[in-house]
mmCIF file of C-alpha atoms in Angstrom:
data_model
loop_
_atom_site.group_PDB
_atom_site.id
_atom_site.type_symbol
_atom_site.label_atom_id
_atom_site.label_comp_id
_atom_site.label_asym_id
_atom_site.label_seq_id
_atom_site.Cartn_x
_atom_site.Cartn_y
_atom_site.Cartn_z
ATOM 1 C CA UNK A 1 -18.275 -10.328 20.236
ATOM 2 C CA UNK A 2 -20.585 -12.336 17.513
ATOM 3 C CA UNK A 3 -22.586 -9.396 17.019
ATOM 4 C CA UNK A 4 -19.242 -7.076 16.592
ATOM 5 C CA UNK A 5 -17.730 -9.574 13.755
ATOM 6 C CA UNK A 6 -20.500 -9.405 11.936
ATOM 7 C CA UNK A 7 -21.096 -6.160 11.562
ATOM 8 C CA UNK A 8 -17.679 -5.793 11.148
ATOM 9 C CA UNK A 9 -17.832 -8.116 8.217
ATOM 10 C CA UNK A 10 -20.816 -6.305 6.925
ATOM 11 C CA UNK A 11 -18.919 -3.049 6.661
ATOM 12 C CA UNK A 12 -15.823 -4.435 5.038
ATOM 13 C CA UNK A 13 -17.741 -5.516 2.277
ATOM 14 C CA UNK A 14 -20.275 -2.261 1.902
ATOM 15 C CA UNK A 15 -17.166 -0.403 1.511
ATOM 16 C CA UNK A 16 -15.339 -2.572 -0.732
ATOM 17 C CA UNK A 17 -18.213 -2.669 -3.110
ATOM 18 C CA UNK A 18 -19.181 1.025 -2.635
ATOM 19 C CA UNK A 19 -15.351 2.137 -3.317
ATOM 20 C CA UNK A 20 -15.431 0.012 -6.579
ATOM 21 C CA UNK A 21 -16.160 2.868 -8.979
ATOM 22 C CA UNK A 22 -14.273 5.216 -7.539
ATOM 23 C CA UNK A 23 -10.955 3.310 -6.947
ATOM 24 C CA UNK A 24 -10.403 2.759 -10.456
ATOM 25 C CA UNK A 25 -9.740 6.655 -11.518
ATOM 26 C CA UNK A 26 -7.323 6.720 -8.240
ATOM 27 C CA UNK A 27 -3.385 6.827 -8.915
ATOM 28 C CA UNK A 28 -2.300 3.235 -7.345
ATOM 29 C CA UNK A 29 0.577 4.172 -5.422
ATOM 30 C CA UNK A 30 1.131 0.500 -4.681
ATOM 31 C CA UNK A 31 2.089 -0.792 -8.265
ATOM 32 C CA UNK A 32 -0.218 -3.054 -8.339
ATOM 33 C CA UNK A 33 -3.320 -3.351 -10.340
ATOM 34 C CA UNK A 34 -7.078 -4.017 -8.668
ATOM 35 C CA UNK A 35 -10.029 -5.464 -10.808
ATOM 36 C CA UNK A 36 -12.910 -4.292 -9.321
ATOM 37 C CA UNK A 37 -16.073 -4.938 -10.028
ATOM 38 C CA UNK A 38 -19.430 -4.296 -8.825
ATOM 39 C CA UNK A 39 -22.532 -6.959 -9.224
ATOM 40 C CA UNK A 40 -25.456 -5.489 -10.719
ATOM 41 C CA UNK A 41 -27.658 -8.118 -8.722
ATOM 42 C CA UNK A 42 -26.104 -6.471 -5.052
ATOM 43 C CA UNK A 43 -25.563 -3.000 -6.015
ATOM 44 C CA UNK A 44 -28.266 -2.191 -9.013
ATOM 45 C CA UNK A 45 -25.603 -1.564 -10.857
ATOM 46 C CA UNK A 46 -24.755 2.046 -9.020
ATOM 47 C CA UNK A 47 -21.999 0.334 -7.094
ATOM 48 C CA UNK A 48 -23.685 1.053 -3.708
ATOM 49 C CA UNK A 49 -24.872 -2.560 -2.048
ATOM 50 C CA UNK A 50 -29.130 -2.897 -1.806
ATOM 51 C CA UNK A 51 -30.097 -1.235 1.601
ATOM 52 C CA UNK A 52 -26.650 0.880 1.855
ATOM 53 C CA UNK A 53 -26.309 4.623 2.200
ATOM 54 C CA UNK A 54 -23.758 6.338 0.590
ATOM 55 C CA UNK A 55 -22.195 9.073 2.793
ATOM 56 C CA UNK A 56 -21.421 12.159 0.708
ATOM 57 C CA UNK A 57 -18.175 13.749 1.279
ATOM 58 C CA UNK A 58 -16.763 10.233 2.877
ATOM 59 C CA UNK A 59 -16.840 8.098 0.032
ATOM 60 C CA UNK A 60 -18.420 5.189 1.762
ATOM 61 C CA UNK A 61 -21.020 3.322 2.306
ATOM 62 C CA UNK A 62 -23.035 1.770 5.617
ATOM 63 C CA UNK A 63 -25.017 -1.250 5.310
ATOM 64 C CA UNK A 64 -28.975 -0.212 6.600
ATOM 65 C CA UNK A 65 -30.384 -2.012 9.814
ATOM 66 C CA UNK A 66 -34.300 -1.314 10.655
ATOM 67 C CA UNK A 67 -33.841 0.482 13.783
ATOM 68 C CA UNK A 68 -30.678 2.614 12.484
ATOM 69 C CA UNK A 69 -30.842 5.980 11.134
ATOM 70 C CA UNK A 70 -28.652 6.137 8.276
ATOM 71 C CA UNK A 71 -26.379 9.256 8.175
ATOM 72 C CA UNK A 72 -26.264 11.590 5.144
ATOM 73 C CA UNK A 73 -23.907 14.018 5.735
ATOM 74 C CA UNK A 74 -20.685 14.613 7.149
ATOM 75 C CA UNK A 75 -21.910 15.842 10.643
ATOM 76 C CA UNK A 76 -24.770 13.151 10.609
ATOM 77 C CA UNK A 77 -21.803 10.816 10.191
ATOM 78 C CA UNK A 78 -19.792 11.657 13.025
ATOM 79 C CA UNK A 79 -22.707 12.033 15.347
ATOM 80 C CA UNK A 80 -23.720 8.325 13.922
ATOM 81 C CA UNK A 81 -19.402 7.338 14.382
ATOM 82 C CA UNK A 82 -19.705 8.304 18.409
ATOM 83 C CA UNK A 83 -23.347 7.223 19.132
ATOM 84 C CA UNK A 84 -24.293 3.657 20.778
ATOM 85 C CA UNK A 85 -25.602 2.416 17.628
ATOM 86 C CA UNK A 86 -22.142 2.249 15.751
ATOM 87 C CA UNK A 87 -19.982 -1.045 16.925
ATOM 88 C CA UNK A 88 -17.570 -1.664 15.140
ATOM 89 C CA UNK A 89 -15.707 0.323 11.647
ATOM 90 C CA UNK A 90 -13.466 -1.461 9.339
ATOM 91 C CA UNK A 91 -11.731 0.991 6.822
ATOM 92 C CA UNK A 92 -10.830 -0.143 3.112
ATOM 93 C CA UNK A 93 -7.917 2.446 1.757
ATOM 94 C CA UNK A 94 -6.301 3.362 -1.396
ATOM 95 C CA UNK A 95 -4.177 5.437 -2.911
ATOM 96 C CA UNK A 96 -6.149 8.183 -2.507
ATOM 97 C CA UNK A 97 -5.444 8.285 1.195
ATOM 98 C CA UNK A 98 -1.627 8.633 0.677
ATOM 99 C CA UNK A 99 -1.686 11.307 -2.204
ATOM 100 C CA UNK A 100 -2.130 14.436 -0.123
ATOM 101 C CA UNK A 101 1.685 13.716 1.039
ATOM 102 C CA UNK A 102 3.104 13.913 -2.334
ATOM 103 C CA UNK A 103 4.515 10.079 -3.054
ATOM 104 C CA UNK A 104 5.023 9.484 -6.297
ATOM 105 C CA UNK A 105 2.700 7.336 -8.356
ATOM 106 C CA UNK A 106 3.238 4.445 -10.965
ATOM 107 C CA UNK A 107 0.851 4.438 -13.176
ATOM 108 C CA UNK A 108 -0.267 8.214 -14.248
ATOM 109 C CA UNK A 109 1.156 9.955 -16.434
ATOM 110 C CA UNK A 110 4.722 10.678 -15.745
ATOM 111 C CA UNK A 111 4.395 8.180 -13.195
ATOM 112 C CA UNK A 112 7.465 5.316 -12.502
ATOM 113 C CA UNK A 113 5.981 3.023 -15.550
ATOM 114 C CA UNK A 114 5.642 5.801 -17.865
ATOM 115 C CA UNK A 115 9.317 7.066 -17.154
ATOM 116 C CA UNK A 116 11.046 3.600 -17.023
ATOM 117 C CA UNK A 117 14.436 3.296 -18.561
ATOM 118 C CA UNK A 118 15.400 0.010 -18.589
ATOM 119 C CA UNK A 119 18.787 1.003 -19.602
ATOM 120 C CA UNK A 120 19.785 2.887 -16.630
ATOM 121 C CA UNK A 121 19.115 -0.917 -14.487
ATOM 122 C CA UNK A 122 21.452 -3.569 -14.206
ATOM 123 C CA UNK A 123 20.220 -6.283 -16.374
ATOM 124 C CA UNK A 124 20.627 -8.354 -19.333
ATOM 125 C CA UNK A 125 19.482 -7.467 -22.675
ATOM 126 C CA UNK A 126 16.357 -9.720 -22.510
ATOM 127 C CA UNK A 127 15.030 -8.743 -18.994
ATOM 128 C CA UNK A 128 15.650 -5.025 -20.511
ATOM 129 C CA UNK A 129 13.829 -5.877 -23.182
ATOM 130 C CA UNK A 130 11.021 -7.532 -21.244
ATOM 131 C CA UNK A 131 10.814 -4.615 -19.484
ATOM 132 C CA UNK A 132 10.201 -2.124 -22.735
ATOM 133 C CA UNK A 133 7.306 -4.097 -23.386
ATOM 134 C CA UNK A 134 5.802 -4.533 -19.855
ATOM 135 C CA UNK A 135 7.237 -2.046 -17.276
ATOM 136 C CA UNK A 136 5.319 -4.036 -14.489
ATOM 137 C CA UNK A 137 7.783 -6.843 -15.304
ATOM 138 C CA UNK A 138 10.273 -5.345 -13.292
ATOM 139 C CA UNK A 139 8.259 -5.987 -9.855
ATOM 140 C CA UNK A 140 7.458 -9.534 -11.039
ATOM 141 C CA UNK A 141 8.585 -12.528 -8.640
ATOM 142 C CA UNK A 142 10.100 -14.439 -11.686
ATOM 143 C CA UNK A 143 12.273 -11.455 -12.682
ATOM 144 C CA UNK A 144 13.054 -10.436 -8.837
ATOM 145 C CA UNK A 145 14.063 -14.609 -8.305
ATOM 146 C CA UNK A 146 16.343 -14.176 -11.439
ATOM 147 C CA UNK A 147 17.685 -10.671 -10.922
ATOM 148 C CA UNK A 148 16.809 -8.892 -7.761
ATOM 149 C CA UNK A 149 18.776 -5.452 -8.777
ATOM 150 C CA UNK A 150 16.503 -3.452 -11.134
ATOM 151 C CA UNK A 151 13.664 -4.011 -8.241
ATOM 152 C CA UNK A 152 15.949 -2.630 -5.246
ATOM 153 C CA UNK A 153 17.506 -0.056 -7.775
ATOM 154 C CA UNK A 154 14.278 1.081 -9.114
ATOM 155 C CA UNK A 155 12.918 1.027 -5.531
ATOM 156 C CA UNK A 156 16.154 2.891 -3.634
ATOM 157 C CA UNK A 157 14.683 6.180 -3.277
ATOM 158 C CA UNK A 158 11.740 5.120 -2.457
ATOM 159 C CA UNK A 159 13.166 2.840 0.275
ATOM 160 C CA UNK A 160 15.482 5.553 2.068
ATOM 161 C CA UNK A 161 12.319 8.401 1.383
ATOM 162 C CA UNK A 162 10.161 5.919 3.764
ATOM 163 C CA UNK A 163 13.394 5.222 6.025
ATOM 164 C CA UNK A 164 13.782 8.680 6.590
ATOM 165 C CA UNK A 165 10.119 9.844 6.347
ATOM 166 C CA UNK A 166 10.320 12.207 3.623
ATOM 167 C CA UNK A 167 6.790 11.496 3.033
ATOM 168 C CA UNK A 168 4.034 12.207 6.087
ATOM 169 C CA UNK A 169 0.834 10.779 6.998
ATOM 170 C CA UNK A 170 -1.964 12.839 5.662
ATOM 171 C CA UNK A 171 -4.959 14.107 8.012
ATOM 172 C CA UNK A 172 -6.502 10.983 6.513
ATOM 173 C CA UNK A 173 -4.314 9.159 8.389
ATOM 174 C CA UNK A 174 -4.619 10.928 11.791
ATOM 175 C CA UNK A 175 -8.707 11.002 11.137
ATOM 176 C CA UNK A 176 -7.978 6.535 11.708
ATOM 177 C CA UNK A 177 -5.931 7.017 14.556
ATOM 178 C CA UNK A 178 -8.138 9.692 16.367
ATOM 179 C CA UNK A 179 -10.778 7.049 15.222
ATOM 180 C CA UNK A 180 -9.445 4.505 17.547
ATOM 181 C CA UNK A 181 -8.666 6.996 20.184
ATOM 182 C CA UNK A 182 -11.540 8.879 20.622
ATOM 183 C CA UNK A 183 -13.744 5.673 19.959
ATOM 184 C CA UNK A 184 -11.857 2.296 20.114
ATOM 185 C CA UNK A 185 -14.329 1.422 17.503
ATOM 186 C CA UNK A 186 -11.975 0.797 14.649
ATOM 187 C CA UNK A 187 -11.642 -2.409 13.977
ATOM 188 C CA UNK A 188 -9.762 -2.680 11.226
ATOM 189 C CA UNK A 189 -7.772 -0.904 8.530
ATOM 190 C CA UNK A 190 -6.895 -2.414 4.955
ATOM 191 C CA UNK A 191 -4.961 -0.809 2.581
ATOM 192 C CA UNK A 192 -3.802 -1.459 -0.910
ATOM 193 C CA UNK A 193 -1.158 1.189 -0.092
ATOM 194 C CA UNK A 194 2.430 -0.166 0.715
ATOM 195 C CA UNK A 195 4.066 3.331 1.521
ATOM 196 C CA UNK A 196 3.765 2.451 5.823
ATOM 197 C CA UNK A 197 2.387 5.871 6.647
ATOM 198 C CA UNK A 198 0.427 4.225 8.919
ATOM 199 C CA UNK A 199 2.822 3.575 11.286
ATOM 200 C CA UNK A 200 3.459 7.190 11.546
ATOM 201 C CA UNK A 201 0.351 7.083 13.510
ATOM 202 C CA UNK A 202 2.265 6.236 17.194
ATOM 203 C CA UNK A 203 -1.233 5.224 18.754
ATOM 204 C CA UNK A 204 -3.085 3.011 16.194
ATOM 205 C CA UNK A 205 -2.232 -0.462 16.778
ATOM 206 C CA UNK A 206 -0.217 -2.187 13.931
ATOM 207 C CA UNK A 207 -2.044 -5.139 14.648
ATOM 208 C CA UNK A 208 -5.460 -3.315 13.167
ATOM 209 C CA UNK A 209 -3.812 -2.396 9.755
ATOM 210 C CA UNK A 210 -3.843 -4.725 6.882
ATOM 211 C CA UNK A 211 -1.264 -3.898 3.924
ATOM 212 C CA UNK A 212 -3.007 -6.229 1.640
ATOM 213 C CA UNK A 213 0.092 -5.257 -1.275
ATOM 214 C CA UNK A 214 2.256 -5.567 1.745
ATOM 215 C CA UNK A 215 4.781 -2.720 3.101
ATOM 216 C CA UNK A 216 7.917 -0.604 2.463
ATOM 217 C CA UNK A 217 8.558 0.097 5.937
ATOM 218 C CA UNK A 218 9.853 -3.657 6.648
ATOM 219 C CA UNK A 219 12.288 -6.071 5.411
ATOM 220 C CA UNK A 220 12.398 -9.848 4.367
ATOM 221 C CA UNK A 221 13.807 -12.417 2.515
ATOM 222 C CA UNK A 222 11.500 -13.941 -0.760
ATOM 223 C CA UNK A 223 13.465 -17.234 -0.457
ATOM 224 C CA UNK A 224 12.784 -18.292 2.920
ATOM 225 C CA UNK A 225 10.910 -15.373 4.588
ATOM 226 C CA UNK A 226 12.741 -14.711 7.645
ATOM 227 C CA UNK A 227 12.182 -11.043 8.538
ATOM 228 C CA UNK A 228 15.621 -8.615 8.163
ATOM 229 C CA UNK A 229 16.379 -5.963 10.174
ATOM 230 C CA UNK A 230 15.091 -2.885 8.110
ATOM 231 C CA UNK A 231 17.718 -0.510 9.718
ATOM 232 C CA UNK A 232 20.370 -2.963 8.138
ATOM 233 C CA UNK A 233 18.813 -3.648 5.183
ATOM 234 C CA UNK A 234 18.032 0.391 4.310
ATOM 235 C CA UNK A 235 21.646 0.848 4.841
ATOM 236 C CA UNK A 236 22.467 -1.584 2.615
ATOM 237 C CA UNK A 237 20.535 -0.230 0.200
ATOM 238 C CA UNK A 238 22.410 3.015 0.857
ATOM 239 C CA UNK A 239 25.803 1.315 0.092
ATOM 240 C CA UNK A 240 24.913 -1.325 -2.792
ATOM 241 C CA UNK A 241 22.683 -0.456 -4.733
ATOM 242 C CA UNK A 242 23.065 2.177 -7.693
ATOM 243 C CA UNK A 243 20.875 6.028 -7.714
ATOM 244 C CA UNK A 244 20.002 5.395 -11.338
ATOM 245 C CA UNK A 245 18.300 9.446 -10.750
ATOM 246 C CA UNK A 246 21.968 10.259 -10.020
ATOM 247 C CA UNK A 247 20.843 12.751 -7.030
ATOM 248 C CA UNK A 248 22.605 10.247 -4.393
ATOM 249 C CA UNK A 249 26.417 11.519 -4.845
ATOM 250 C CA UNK A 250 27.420 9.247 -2.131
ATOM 251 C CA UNK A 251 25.680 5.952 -3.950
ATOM 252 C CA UNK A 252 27.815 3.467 -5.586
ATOM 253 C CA UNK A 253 28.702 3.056 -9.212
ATOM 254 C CA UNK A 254 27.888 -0.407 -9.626
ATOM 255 C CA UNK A 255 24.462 -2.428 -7.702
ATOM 256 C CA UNK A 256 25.956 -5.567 -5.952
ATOM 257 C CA UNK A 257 23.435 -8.330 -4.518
ATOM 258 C CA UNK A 258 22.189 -7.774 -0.363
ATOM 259 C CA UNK A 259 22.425 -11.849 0.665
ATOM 260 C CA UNK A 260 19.934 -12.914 3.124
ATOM 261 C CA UNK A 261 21.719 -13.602 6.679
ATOM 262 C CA UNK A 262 19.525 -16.716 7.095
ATOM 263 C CA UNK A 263 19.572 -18.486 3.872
ATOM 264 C CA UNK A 264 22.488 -16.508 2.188
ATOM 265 C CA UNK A 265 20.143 -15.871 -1.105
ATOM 266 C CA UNK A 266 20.098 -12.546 -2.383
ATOM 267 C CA UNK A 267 16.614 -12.507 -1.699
ATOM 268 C CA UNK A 268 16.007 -9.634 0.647
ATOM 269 C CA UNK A 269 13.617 -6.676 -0.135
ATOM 270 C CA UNK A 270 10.549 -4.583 1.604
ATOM 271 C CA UNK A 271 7.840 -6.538 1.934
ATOM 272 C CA UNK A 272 5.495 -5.617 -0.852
ATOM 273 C CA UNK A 273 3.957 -8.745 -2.725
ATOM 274 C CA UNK A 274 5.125 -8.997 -5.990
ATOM 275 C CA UNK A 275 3.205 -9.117 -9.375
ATOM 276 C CA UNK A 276 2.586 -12.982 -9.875
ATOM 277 C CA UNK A 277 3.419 -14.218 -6.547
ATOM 278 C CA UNK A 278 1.227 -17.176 -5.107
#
């Protein structure tokens, strides 16, 4: 079990640091923004760790032991993925994963902070305002503990699209869970997505993924934390909060607050971290 944490550790970091370069031109699907950066005295500066190989096609990396053979190609790799000298694999995701099913970016071109209009979202001339100069302001704790609406309103499609799976896993997906069927060698999976296609994948164990930006695919309250129902809280979305794309004919005019049933703040939201939350 020693053995299998470390190497487990081991290839957490070798990919983190090998997917450094590349995660950067990547549309982040989870709204939030990742510094990465690679340290010319580990890597040499190519953003591949000392004594790592760099699997073409995979876009990862594998941290070199003496007696290991270190794979090179795709079919080298899965040979190396089923043979006795692989333990343990721990998977570090990004958008790039999720953008084969078609959900929406934020920050390309055309994406939800290049299209913001803050004057289609219930708010107050300042957080409008606010929002005109920074776009990102409008998933900020501060603003979201002030005014929860232009979050959930800017968020409603993408809320019900997740509740009602308009959006499917990608074969990236199903190559993790056949991972842990074929092999049981997946140990874990982190992902800086928070779109939940992951647990579109029946058979991988919830328990091994990681949504490090957290997930839209469950429910809880910012004030105190207690978990909602996300059946309850999707159909509240549904019937409180404005379509400001006007597609939803059956939304309502006006966003009212969704109160927390525990603490009775209107606090409640999927459970994606928020920019400047502790």
């Amino acid at each position: 079990p020693d053995e299998s944490a470390a190497a487990a550790a081991d290839g957490e970091d070798c990919a983190q640091k090998a997917c450094a370069n590349e995660s950067n031109d990547m549309a982040d699907n989870s709204g939030h923004s990742s510094d990465h950066s690679s340290d010319d005295s580990d890597d040499g500066g190519g953003g591949i760790p000392a004594g790592a190989s760099y699997c073409e096609g995979l876009g990862f990396a594998i941290v070199k032991e003496e007696h290991i053979n270190r794979p090179n190609n795709l079919e080298e790799m899965a040979k190396f993925i089923l043979s006795e000298e692989c333990k343990s694999i721990a998977i570090l995701a990004g958008a790039g994963m999720s953008k084969a099913s078609g959900i929406p970016d934020f920050r390309s071109a055309g994406g939800m902070y290049d299209t913001l209009r803050p004057e289609l979202l219930t708010a107050n001339e300042v957080e409008r305002e606010a929002m005109r100069v920074d776009p990102t302001t409008v998933f900020e704790k501060g603003m979201f503990m002030q005014n929860p609406l232009p979050c959930l309103e800017l968020k409603r499609s993408f809320i019900l699209g997740t509740k009602e799976a308009q959006w499917k896993a990608t074969i990236a997906h199903r190559f993790m869970e056949l991972l842990h069927q074929k092999t049981g060698k997946l140990t874990r999976l982190y992902t800086q997505n928070i779109d939940g296609l992951e647990g579109q994948c029946k058979t991988l164990p919830r328990e091994k993924v990681v949504p490090v930006h957290g997930s839209m695919d469950r429910a809880a309250c910012e004030y105190c934390g207690e978990e909602a129902d996300y059946d309850e809280f999707c159909e509240d979305v549904r019937r409180k909060i404005k379509d400001i794309s006007r597609q939803d004919a059956s939304a309502p005019q006006e966003s009212s607050l969704i109160p927390c049933k525990t603490c009775t703040y209107a606090g409640v939201k999927p459970t994606i971290v928020l920019f400047r939350s502790n």
